[in-house]
Coordinates of C-alpha atoms in Angstrom, one line a residue:
M1 CA 0.0 0.0 0.0
K2 CA 2.8 2.4 0.9
I3 CA 4.6 1.5 -2.3
L4 CA 1.5 2.2 -4.3
L5 CA 1.1 5.7 -2.7
L6 CA 4.7 6.5 -3.4
L7 CA 4.3 5.6 -7.1
L8 CA 1.3 7.8 -7.5
L9 CA 3.1 10.7 -5.9
L10 CA 6.0 10.5 -8.3
I11 CA 3.7 10.3 -11.3
T12 CA 1.8 13.4 -10.1
C13 CA 5.0 15.4 -9.5
N14 CA 6.4 14.5 -13.0
L15 CA 3.2 15.6 -14.7
T16 CA 3.2 18.9 -12.9
V17 CA 6.8 19.6 -13.9
E18 CA 6.1 18.8 -17.5
R19 CA 3.0 20.9 -17.5
N20 CA 4.8 23.8 -15.9
S21 CA 7.7 23.4 -18.3
L22 CA 5.3 23.6 -21.2
L23 CA 3.6 26.7 -19.8
D24 CA 7.0 28.3 -19.4
L25 CA 7.9 27.5 -22.9
L26 CA 4.7 28.9 -24.3
T27 CA 5.1 32.0 -22.2
L28 CA 8.7 32.5 -23.3
T29 CA 7.8 32.0 -26.9
R30 CA 4.9 34.5 -26.7
S31 CA 7.0 37.0 -24.8
T32 CA 9.8 36.8 -27.4
K33 CA 7.3 37.4 -30.3
M34 CA 5.7 40.4 -28.5
S35 CA 9.1 41.9 -27.8
S36 CA 10.1 41.6 -31.4
T37 CA 6.9 43.3 -32.6
D38 CA 7.2 46.3 -30.2
T39 CA 10.8 47.2 -30.8
S40 CA 11.3 46.7 -34.5
T41 CA 10.3 49.8 -36.7
P42 CA 11.0 50.6 -40.3
T43 CA 14.1 52.7 -41.0
T44 CA 13.5 56.0 -42.8
N45 CA 16.6 57.6 -44.4
E46 CA 16.8 61.4 -44.9
V47 CA 17.3 62.3 -48.6
T48 CA 18.9 65.6 -49.5
I49 CA 17.1 67.5 -52.3
S50 CA 18.0 70.8 -53.8
Y51 CA 17.4 73.0 -56.9
P52 CA 20.0 75.0 -58.9
N53 CA 18.7 78.2 -57.4
S54 CA 16.7 79.1 -54.3
S55 CA 14.5 81.7 -56.0
Y56 CA 13.1 82.0 -59.5
T57 CA 11.4 84.9 -61.2
L58 CA 9.4 83.7 -64.3
T59 CA 7.4 85.6 -66.9
Q60 CA 3.7 85.2 -67.7
N61 CA 3.1 83.2 -71.0
D62 CA 6.8 82.3 -71.4
A63 CA 7.5 78.6 -71.3
I64 CA 10.1 77.8 -68.7
S65 CA 13.1 75.5 -69.0
T66 CA 12.5 72.5 -66.7
I67 CA 13.7 73.2 -63.2
T68 CA 15.3 69.9 -62.2
A69 CA 15.8 68.8 -58.6
T70 CA 19.1 67.1 -57.5
Y71 CA 19.0 64.1 -55.1
V72 CA 20.3 60.5 -54.8
G73 CA 17.8 57.7 -55.1
T74 CA 14.8 56.5 -57.0
A75 CA 11.8 58.9 -56.7
T76 CA 8.3 57.4 -56.1
G77 CA 6.4 60.7 -55.5
C78 CA 6.7 64.5 -55.0
T79 CA 4.3 67.1 -53.6
I80 CA 4.4 70.9 -53.3
S81 CA 2.6 73.3 -51.1
P82 CA 0.9 75.7 -51.7
S83 CA -0.1 75.0 -55.3
L84 CA 2.2 76.4 -58.0
P85 CA 1.0 79.4 -60.1
S86 CA -1.4 78.5 -62.9
G87 CA 0.2 76.8 -65.8
L88 CA 3.0 75.2 -63.8
S89 CA 3.2 71.6 -62.5
I90 CA 5.6 69.4 -60.6
S91 CA 6.4 65.8 -61.5
T92 CA 6.9 62.7 -59.3
S93 CA 10.6 63.4 -59.6
C94 CA 10.1 67.0 -58.4
E95 CA 10.8 68.6 -61.8
I96 CA 8.9 71.9 -62.3
S97 CA 7.7 72.7 -65.9
G98 CA 5.1 74.6 -67.8
T99 CA 4.1 78.1 -68.9
P100 CA 2.9 80.5 -66.2
G101 CA -0.6 81.8 -67.1
A102 CA -0.7 84.8 -64.8
G103 CA 1.4 87.1 -62.6
S104 CA 2.0 85.8 -59.1
P105 CA 3.7 87.3 -56.0
K106 CA 6.9 85.9 -54.6
T107 CA 5.8 82.8 -52.7
T108 CA 7.8 80.2 -50.7
Y109 CA 6.9 76.7 -51.7
T110 CA 7.7 73.5 -49.7
V111 CA 8.7 70.5 -51.8
N112 CA 8.4 67.0 -50.3
L113 CA 10.2 64.1 -52.1
T114 CA 9.6 60.4 -51.5
T115 CA 12.1 57.8 -52.8
L116 CA 12.7 54.1 -52.3
E117 CA 15.5 55.0 -50.0
G118 CA 13.7 57.6 -47.8
T119 CA 12.2 61.2 -47.9
G120 CA 13.5 64.7 -48.3
Q121 CA 12.2 68.3 -48.1
T122 CA 13.3 71.7 -49.4
T123 CA 11.9 75.1 -50.1
L124 CA 11.8 77.2 -53.2
I125 CA 10.7 80.8 -53.9
V126 CA 8.8 81.4 -57.2
G127 CA 7.4 84.7 -58.5
V128 CA 5.8 85.4 -61.9
R129 CA 6.0 88.8 -63.5
Q130 CA 3.3 90.0 -65.8
S131 CA 4.0 89.9 -69.6
A132 CA 4.6 93.3 -71.3
F133 CA 1.4 95.2 -72.1
L134 CA 0.0 98.7 -72.7
I135 CA -3.7 99.2 -72.3
Q136 CA -5.4 102.4 -73.6
K137 CA -9.0 103.1 -72.8
G138 CA -11.5 105.9 -73.3
V139 CA -15.0 107.0 -74.3
A140 CA -15.8 108.7 -77.6
G141 CA -15.9 112.5 -77.5
V142 CA -14.9 112.9 -73.8
N143 CA -11.9 112.8 -71.5
S144 CA -10.7 109.9 -69.3
R145 CA -7.6 110.2 -67.1
A146 CA -5.9 107.6 -64.8
D147 CA -4.3 109.3 -61.8
K148 CA -3.2 106.6 -59.4
L149 CA -2.8 102.8 -59.0
A150 CA -2.3 100.3 -56.2
I151 CA -1.1 96.7 -56.2
A152 CA -2.9 94.1 -54.0
P153 CA -1.0 91.2 -52.3
D154 CA -2.1 88.8 -55.1
T155 CA -0.7 91.3 -57.7
S156 CA -4.1 92.5 -58.9
K157 CA -3.9 96.2 -59.8
L158 CA -6.6 98.9 -59.1
I159 CA -6.5 102.0 -61.2
C160 CA -8.4 105.2 -60.3
G161 CA -9.1 108.3 -62.2
E162 CA -12.0 110.2 -63.7
S163 CA -14.1 109.9 -66.9
A164 CA -16.7 112.2 -68.5
G165 CA -18.3 109.2 -70.2
S166 CA -19.8 105.7 -69.7
L167 CA -16.4 104.0 -69.3
D168 CA -16.4 100.2 -69.9
G169 CA -20.2 100.4 -70.3
E170 CA -20.9 101.7 -66.9
T171 CA -23.6 104.4 -66.7
L172 CA -22.4 107.9 -66.1
T173 CA -24.3 110.2 -63.9
G174 CA -23.4 113.9 -63.5
T175 CA -20.8 115.5 -65.7
E176 CA -17.7 113.5 -64.6
A177 CA -17.3 110.4 -62.5
A178 CA -14.5 108.9 -60.5
F179 CA -13.7 105.4 -61.9
F180 CA -12.1 102.4 -60.3
S181 CA -10.9 99.5 -62.6
L182 CA -9.4 96.2 -61.3
F183 CA -7.0 94.2 -63.5
N184 CA -6.3 90.6 -62.3
P185 CA -2.8 89.0 -62.1
G186 CA -3.3 87.8 -65.7
G187 CA -3.8 91.4 -66.9
T188 CA -7.6 91.0 -67.6
R189 CA -9.9 93.7 -66.4
E190 CA -12.3 92.2 -63.8
W191 CA -14.5 95.2 -63.2
T192 CA -15.0 98.9 -63.5
K193 CA -17.0 101.0 -61.1
L194 CA -18.1 104.7 -61.5
L195 CA -18.7 107.0 -58.6
N196 CA -20.7 110.2 -58.8
G197 CA -23.9 111.8 -57.8
S198 CA -26.8 112.9 -60.0
T199 CA -25.0 116.2 -60.9
G200 CA -21.6 117.7 -60.8
S201 CA -18.2 115.9 -61.0
T202 CA -16.3 113.5 -58.8
N203 CA -12.5 112.9 -59.1
C204 CA -10.4 110.1 -57.6
T205 CA -6.9 111.3 -56.6
D206 CA -5.4 108.3 -54.8
V207 CA -5.9 104.7 -54.1
I208 CA -4.1 102.2 -51.7
A209 CA -4.5 98.5 -51.0
A210 CA -5.8 97.5 -47.6
K211 CA -3.0 96.0 -45.5
D212 CA -5.1 92.8 -44.9
G213 CA -5.6 92.2 -48.6
S214 CA -9.3 92.5 -48.3
G215 CA -9.7 95.4 -50.8
F216 CA -8.8 99.0 -51.5
Y217 CA -9.3 102.5 -50.2
G218 CA -9.9 105.4 -52.6
V219 CA -10.0 109.2 -52.0
G220 CA -10.9 112.2 -54.0
H221 CA -13.3 115.1 -54.1
T222 CA -16.8 115.9 -55.4
T223 CA -19.2 118.7 -56.2
S224 CA -22.2 116.4 -55.7
S225 CA -24.0 114.7 -52.9
L226 CA -22.5 111.2 -52.9
G227 CA -23.8 107.8 -51.8
G228 CA -26.3 109.2 -49.4
N229 CA -23.9 111.8 -48.1
T230 CA -25.2 115.4 -48.6
L231 CA -22.8 117.9 -50.2
I232 CA -21.9 120.4 -47.5
G233 CA -19.4 122.8 -49.2
N234 CA -18.8 123.9 -52.7
R235 CA -16.5 120.8 -53.0
D236 CA -16.2 118.0 -50.4
I237 CA -13.7 115.3 -50.1
F238 CA -14.6 111.6 -50.0
L239 CA -13.1 108.4 -48.6
G240 CA -14.4 105.0 -49.7
R241 CA -13.5 101.4 -49.4
L242 CA -14.1 98.7 -52.1
D243 CA -13.7 94.9 -51.6
S244 CA -11.9 92.8 -54.2
S245 CA -15.2 92.3 -56.1
G246 CA -15.8 96.1 -56.4
N247 CA -18.5 96.2 -53.8
G248 CA -18.5 99.3 -51.6
T249 CA -17.9 98.7 -47.9
F250 CA -18.3 102.4 -46.8
L251 CA -18.3 105.9 -48.3
K252 CA -17.7 109.0 -46.2
T253 CA -17.6 112.6 -47.2
K254 CA -16.3 115.7 -45.4
G255 CA -16.7 119.4 -46.1
A256 CA -17.7 122.8 -44.6
A257 CA -20.2 125.4 -45.6
G258 CA -18.6 127.8 -48.1
A259 CA -15.4 125.6 -48.4
T260 CA -13.8 124.1 -51.5
A261 CA -11.8 121.1 -50.4
Y262 CA -9.4 118.9 -52.4
A263 CA -8.0 115.6 -51.3
T264 CA -4.7 115.0 -53.0
G265 CA -3.3 111.8 -51.4
M266 CA -3.7 109.1 -48.8
D267 CA -1.5 106.6 -46.9
S268 CA -1.9 104.3 -44.0
D269 CA 0.2 103.4 -40.8
S270 CA 1.1 100.0 -39.4
S271 CA -2.2 99.8 -37.6
G272 CA -4.2 100.4 -40.7
N273 CA -5.2 104.0 -39.8
L274 CA -5.7 106.2 -42.8
Y275 CA -4.3 109.7 -43.4
I276 CA -5.7 112.0 -46.1
G277 CA -3.8 115.0 -47.3
G278 CA -5.1 118.0 -49.2
Y279 CA -5.9 121.7 -49.2
V280 CA -9.0 123.8 -48.6
N281 CA -10.1 127.3 -49.2
G282 CA -13.2 129.3 -48.2
A283 CA -13.5 127.9 -44.7
G284 CA -11.8 125.5 -42.3
L285 CA -12.6 121.8 -41.8
D286 CA -13.8 120.2 -38.6
G287 CA -13.8 123.4 -36.6
N288 CA -10.3 124.5 -37.8
T289 CA -10.0 128.2 -38.7
L290 CA -8.8 129.0 -42.2
T291 CA -5.6 131.0 -41.9
G292 CA -4.6 131.6 -45.5
S293 CA -6.3 131.9 -48.8
S294 CA -5.8 128.1 -49.0
D295 CA -4.6 125.9 -46.2
I296 CA -3.2 122.4 -46.1
F297 CA -4.9 119.8 -44.1
V298 CA -4.4 116.2 -42.8
I299 CA -7.4 114.1 -41.7
K300 CA -7.1 110.8 -39.8
Y301 CA -9.6 107.9 -40.0
D302 CA -9.5 104.4 -38.7
S303 CA -9.6 101.5 -41.1
N304 CA -13.4 101.4 -40.9
G305 CA -13.8 105.0 -41.9
N306 CA -14.4 106.5 -38.5
W307 CA -13.0 110.1 -38.2
L308 CA -10.2 110.5 -35.6
G309 CA -9.0 114.1 -36.2
T310 CA -8.1 117.0 -38.5
V311 CA -5.3 119.5 -38.5
Q312 CA -4.8 122.6 -40.8
K313 CA -1.9 124.9 -41.5
G314 CA -1.6 128.0 -43.6
V315 CA -0.2 131.5 -44.0
A316 CA -2.4 134.6 -43.7
G317 CA -3.2 136.1 -47.2
N318 CA -1.4 133.3 -49.1
V319 CA -2.1 129.9 -50.6
S320 CA -0.5 126.6 -49.4
Y321 CA -0.9 123.3 -51.1
N322 CA -0.5 119.7 -49.9
Y323 CA 0.3 117.6 -53.0
R324 CA 1.4 114.3 -51.4
I325 CA 1.2 112.6 -48.0
Y326 CA 3.5 109.8 -46.9
V327 CA 3.6 107.5 -43.8
S328 CA 7.1 106.3 -43.0
S329 CA 8.3 102.9 -41.8
T330 CA 8.4 104.5 -38.3
D331 CA 4.7 105.7 -38.5
H332 CA 5.5 109.4 -39.0
I333 CA 3.4 111.4 -41.4
Y334 CA 5.1 113.7 -44.0
I335 CA 3.5 116.3 -46.2
S336 CA 5.1 117.5 -49.4
G337 CA 3.7 120.6 -51.3
S338 CA 4.2 124.3 -51.9
T339 CA 3.4 127.7 -50.5
Q340 CA 3.2 131.3 -51.6
G341 CA 3.7 132.5 -48.1
S342 CA 6.4 132.7 -45.4
L343 CA 5.4 129.5 -43.6
F344 CA 8.8 128.4 -42.3
R345 CA 11.1 131.1 -43.9
T346 CA 10.7 134.4 -45.6
I347 CA 9.7 133.8 -49.2
S348 CA 11.2 135.7 -52.1
S349 CA 10.1 133.5 -55.0
T350 CA 6.6 132.9 -56.3
Y351 CA 6.2 129.4 -54.8
D352 CA 8.5 127.6 -52.3
C353 CA 8.4 123.9 -51.7
I354 CA 7.5 122.7 -48.2
L355 CA 8.1 119.5 -46.2
I356 CA 6.2 118.9 -42.9
K357 CA 6.5 116.1 -40.3
L358 CA 3.7 115.1 -38.0
D359 CA 3.2 112.2 -35.5
T360 CA 0.3 109.8 -35.7
S361 CA -1.6 112.0 -33.2
L362 CA -1.4 114.8 -35.8
N363 CA 1.0 116.8 -33.7
F364 CA 3.3 119.1 -35.7
L365 CA 7.0 118.1 -35.3
W366 CA 8.8 120.3 -37.8
G367 CA 8.5 122.1 -41.1
I368 CA 10.9 123.1 -43.9
Q369 CA 10.5 125.6 -46.7
Y370 CA 13.0 125.4 -49.5
G371 CA 13.6 126.3 -53.2
S372 CA 14.9 129.2 -55.2
T373 CA 15.3 132.6 -53.7
D374 CA 15.0 134.3 -57.1
A375 CA 11.8 136.3 -57.7
G376 CA 9.2 134.8 -59.9
K377 CA 10.4 131.2 -59.6
I378 CA 8.4 128.2 -58.5
C379 CA 9.1 125.0 -56.6
Q380 CA 6.5 122.2 -56.4
G381 CA 7.1 119.3 -54.0
Y382 CA 5.6 115.9 -54.7
N383 CA 6.2 112.3 -53.7
I384 CA 8.3 111.0 -50.8
V385 CA 10.1 107.7 -50.2
E386 CA 12.7 106.5 -47.8
D387 CA 16.3 105.3 -48.6
A388 CA 17.9 102.3 -46.9
S389 CA 18.8 104.5 -43.9
G390 CA 15.4 105.9 -43.4
N391 CA 16.3 109.3 -44.9
L392 CA 13.6 111.1 -46.9
I393 CA 13.8 111.4 -50.7
V394 CA 11.5 114.1 -52.0
L395 CA 10.5 114.5 -55.6
G396 CA 9.6 117.8 -57.3
Y397 CA 10.1 120.2 -60.1
T398 CA 11.4 123.8 -60.2
G399 CA 12.0 126.8 -62.4
G400 CA 14.7 128.3 -60.2
N401 CA 18.2 127.5 -58.9
F402 CA 18.8 126.2 -55.4
D403 CA 21.1 124.1 -53.3
G404 CA 23.9 124.7 -55.8
N405 CA 22.0 123.4 -58.7
T406 CA 21.3 125.4 -61.9
V407 CA 18.1 124.9 -63.9
T408 CA 18.8 123.6 -67.4
G409 CA 15.4 123.8 -69.0
S410 CA 12.3 125.9 -68.4
Y411 CA 11.5 123.5 -65.5
D412 CA 13.7 120.8 -64.2
G413 CA 12.9 117.8 -62.0
F414 CA 14.7 117.4 -58.8
I415 CA 15.4 114.9 -56.0
T416 CA 16.3 116.3 -52.6
K417 CA 17.2 114.3 -49.4
Y418 CA 16.6 115.1 -45.8
T419 CA 17.1 113.3 -42.5
T420 CA 14.1 112.5 -40.3
A421 CA 15.2 115.4 -38.1
G422 CA 14.8 117.8 -41.1
S423 CA 18.5 118.3 -41.9
H424 CA 19.3 118.7 -45.6
I425 CA 21.6 116.1 -47.2
S426 CA 21.7 116.7 -50.9
T427 CA 19.8 117.9 -54.0
K428 CA 20.1 117.0 -57.7
F429 CA 18.4 118.4 -60.7
F430 CA 17.6 116.7 -64.0
G431 CA 16.5 118.4 -67.2
S432 CA 17.7 119.5 -70.6
A433 CA 17.9 122.8 -72.5
G434 CA 14.6 123.9 -73.9
S435 CA 12.6 121.2 -72.1
T436 CA 9.9 121.5 -69.5
I437 CA 9.7 118.7 -66.9
Y438 CA 6.8 118.0 -64.6
T439 CA 7.2 115.3 -62.0
Y440 CA 4.2 113.5 -60.7
G441 CA 5.1 110.1 -59.3
M442 CA 7.9 108.1 -57.6
D443 CA 8.5 104.7 -56.1
K444 CA 11.6 102.6 -55.2
D445 CA 12.7 99.0 -55.9
S446 CA 14.2 96.4 -53.6
S447 CA 17.7 97.8 -54.1
H448 CA 16.4 101.3 -53.2
N449 CA 16.8 102.6 -56.7
I450 CA 14.1 105.2 -57.4
Y451 CA 11.8 105.5 -60.4
V452 CA 10.2 108.9 -61.3
S453 CA 7.2 109.4 -63.6
G454 CA 6.2 112.6 -65.3
F455 CA 5.9 114.7 -68.4
V456 CA 8.7 116.1 -70.6
T457 CA 8.9 118.2 -73.7
S458 CA 11.9 118.2 -76.2
S459 CA 14.2 115.6 -74.7
L460 CA 15.4 113.9 -71.5
D461 CA 18.8 112.3 -70.9
G462 CA 19.6 112.4 -74.6
I463 CA 16.2 110.8 -75.7
S464 CA 14.0 112.9 -77.9
V465 CA 10.3 112.9 -77.4
T466 CA 8.0 111.2 -79.9
G467 CA 5.1 113.6 -79.4
T468 CA 5.0 117.3 -78.4
G469 CA 5.4 116.0 -74.9
D470 CA 6.0 112.4 -73.6
A471 CA 5.4 110.4 -70.5
F472 CA 8.7 109.4 -69.0
V473 CA 10.2 107.1 -66.4
R474 CA 13.7 108.0 -65.0
M475 CA 15.7 105.5 -62.9
M476 CA 18.2 106.9 -60.4
D477 CA 20.0 105.5 -57.4
A478 CA 19.0 106.7 -53.9
D479 CA 21.4 109.7 -54.2
G480 CA 19.7 110.9 -57.4
N481 CA 22.5 109.7 -59.7
F482 CA 21.1 108.9 -63.2
I483 CA 21.0 105.3 -64.3
R484 CA 18.7 105.3 -67.4
S485 CA 15.4 106.7 -68.8
K486 CA 12.6 105.7 -71.1
L487 CA 9.9 107.8 -72.8
I488 CA 6.5 106.9 -74.4
G489 CA 4.4 109.1 -76.6
S490 CA 2.4 109.7 -79.7
A491 CA 3.5 111.9 -82.7
G492 CA 2.2 115.4 -82.4
K493 CA 0.4 114.8 -79.1
N494 CA 0.9 115.1 -75.4
T495 CA 1.2 112.1 -73.1
Y496 CA 1.4 112.4 -69.3
G497 CA 2.8 109.8 -66.8
N498 CA 0.8 110.5 -63.7
A499 CA 1.8 107.7 -61.3
I500 CA 4.2 104.8 -60.9
V501 CA 4.3 101.8 -58.7
V502 CA 7.1 99.2 -58.3
D503 CA 6.1 95.7 -57.3
E504 CA 8.0 93.1 -55.3
L505 CA 9.6 91.7 -58.4
D506 CA 11.0 95.1 -59.2
D507 CA 8.7 95.6 -62.2
I508 CA 7.1 99.0 -62.8
Y509 CA 3.6 99.9 -63.6
Q510 CA 2.7 103.4 -64.9
V511 CA -0.6 105.1 -65.5
G512 CA -1.5 108.4 -67.1
H513 CA -3.4 109.9 -70.0
T514 CA -2.8 110.7 -73.6
Y515 CA -4.1 112.9 -76.4
G516 CA -2.8 110.4 -79.0
S517 CA -2.5 106.7 -79.9
L518 CA 0.1 104.7 -78.0
D519 CA 1.8 101.5 -78.9
G520 CA -0.5 100.4 -81.6
N521 CA -3.7 101.4 -79.8
T522 CA -6.2 103.9 -81.3
L523 CA -7.4 107.0 -79.5
T524 CA -11.0 106.6 -78.6
G525 CA -11.9 109.8 -76.8
N526 CA -10.5 113.3 -76.7
I527 CA -8.2 112.0 -73.9
D528 CA -7.7 108.4 -73.1
Y529 CA -6.1 106.8 -70.0
F530 CA -3.3 104.3 -70.3
F531 CA -1.9 101.6 -68.1
T532 CA 1.5 99.9 -68.9
N533 CA 4.5 98.0 -67.6
K534 CA 6.4 98.6 -70.9
N535 CA 8.0 101.9 -69.8
K536 CA 10.7 100.5 -67.5
P537 CA 14.0 102.0 -68.4

């Protein structure tokens, strides 16, 4: 019996050991498999990808040479973000090809490459300049003039001016209407809007793009009640906003009983506040007292058109004009114009140029009066830009000698520079014997070269006019040293270059008006407006 019990005990123990060994084996095997699954991940190699250049400037409607990427491996796919400009495509091997269909701003693109060996990423800057064009438009029997233009972030261009006819099929009311025409990045006109009341005339004198890219602001003056606003003076100023589709967001007018007010320019600060410059006679604006026969003014609005303040300045018994207003990179406001009075010095000529600095609260900081001291001479100050050091470059024209410069023609153009504290740096004239030069517009490129737009008779920089007077563009460095010039005109006729804008690709766009036929176009009205990028020197 004892022997039997012992045998049973041995058998039971052996079975338990075998069972436990089997469980241990299963557990070990499962543990080993789980460990292998958790810790083993595919290996991704980094692939270096590059293009011959980091930035490309292409031209609308010009097929490009394929831009080939360099990398090691076998490509299986390639993506780019955001999408390339219309007409361009990217292959699975990251080659870029095609023909750009429209202008496009400089944009940074991210390229992602996938190969059998791994993945890679790089960035590329691409911009597309608009192909060369000259557009001439008018209405039979009447005058149409383009005064200013602005470029939106997507490179659309808005032109403003005035027309005495039904421009682009829009219905004219009154005798003359302000017009606004938008051209898309491909150069096609998207829309035209006319602005006027039932009587009188309305003129647009400046337009700027909203900083957020949502539309445009336009300013000018009118002799009519406008958009539900009642005419107060003989002539009131207006401020309006258009969205990118041409719909009006708001329209404000301002005047004073017995006053004739002219808005001549507009700019905005870094917060989007708007500053309108101009001049007024007959009465002061917003409670200001008229000092001279005509006073200069600056009016401040917020981006929604709410009035924030008005200042005025003049000289008793004399006229003063504000032709341009400029907001600097440091948010200071500068006014350029002229005066017949002793505003900041005793005047001895007929007109002196003036330059005035204000802060964003419209406090006067300093003023300068300059020009010829010879009797009967005039000086007219126009556009302002900054050089690389923040100094002020002021454009104008004059019939008298000053700052050591001698007038060559009847009127010469000039560039004068001042520090932000109002200290004079330099002045340079440009003109030619027997010529009259009027300067109307100025802008600068990315290298701080400046481009001046205007009107010239006879010749400029050795180039003879085609008509009786031509529109010109003159390129200079920031010190006013001549680089090159270009003229455009029509035989026996006058053509005026009223404004110029340089885009981020350093292409120039000029608007103006002509009494003739330009670049193969036929004159439609008595005066037509023109819009071109062909006049770059």
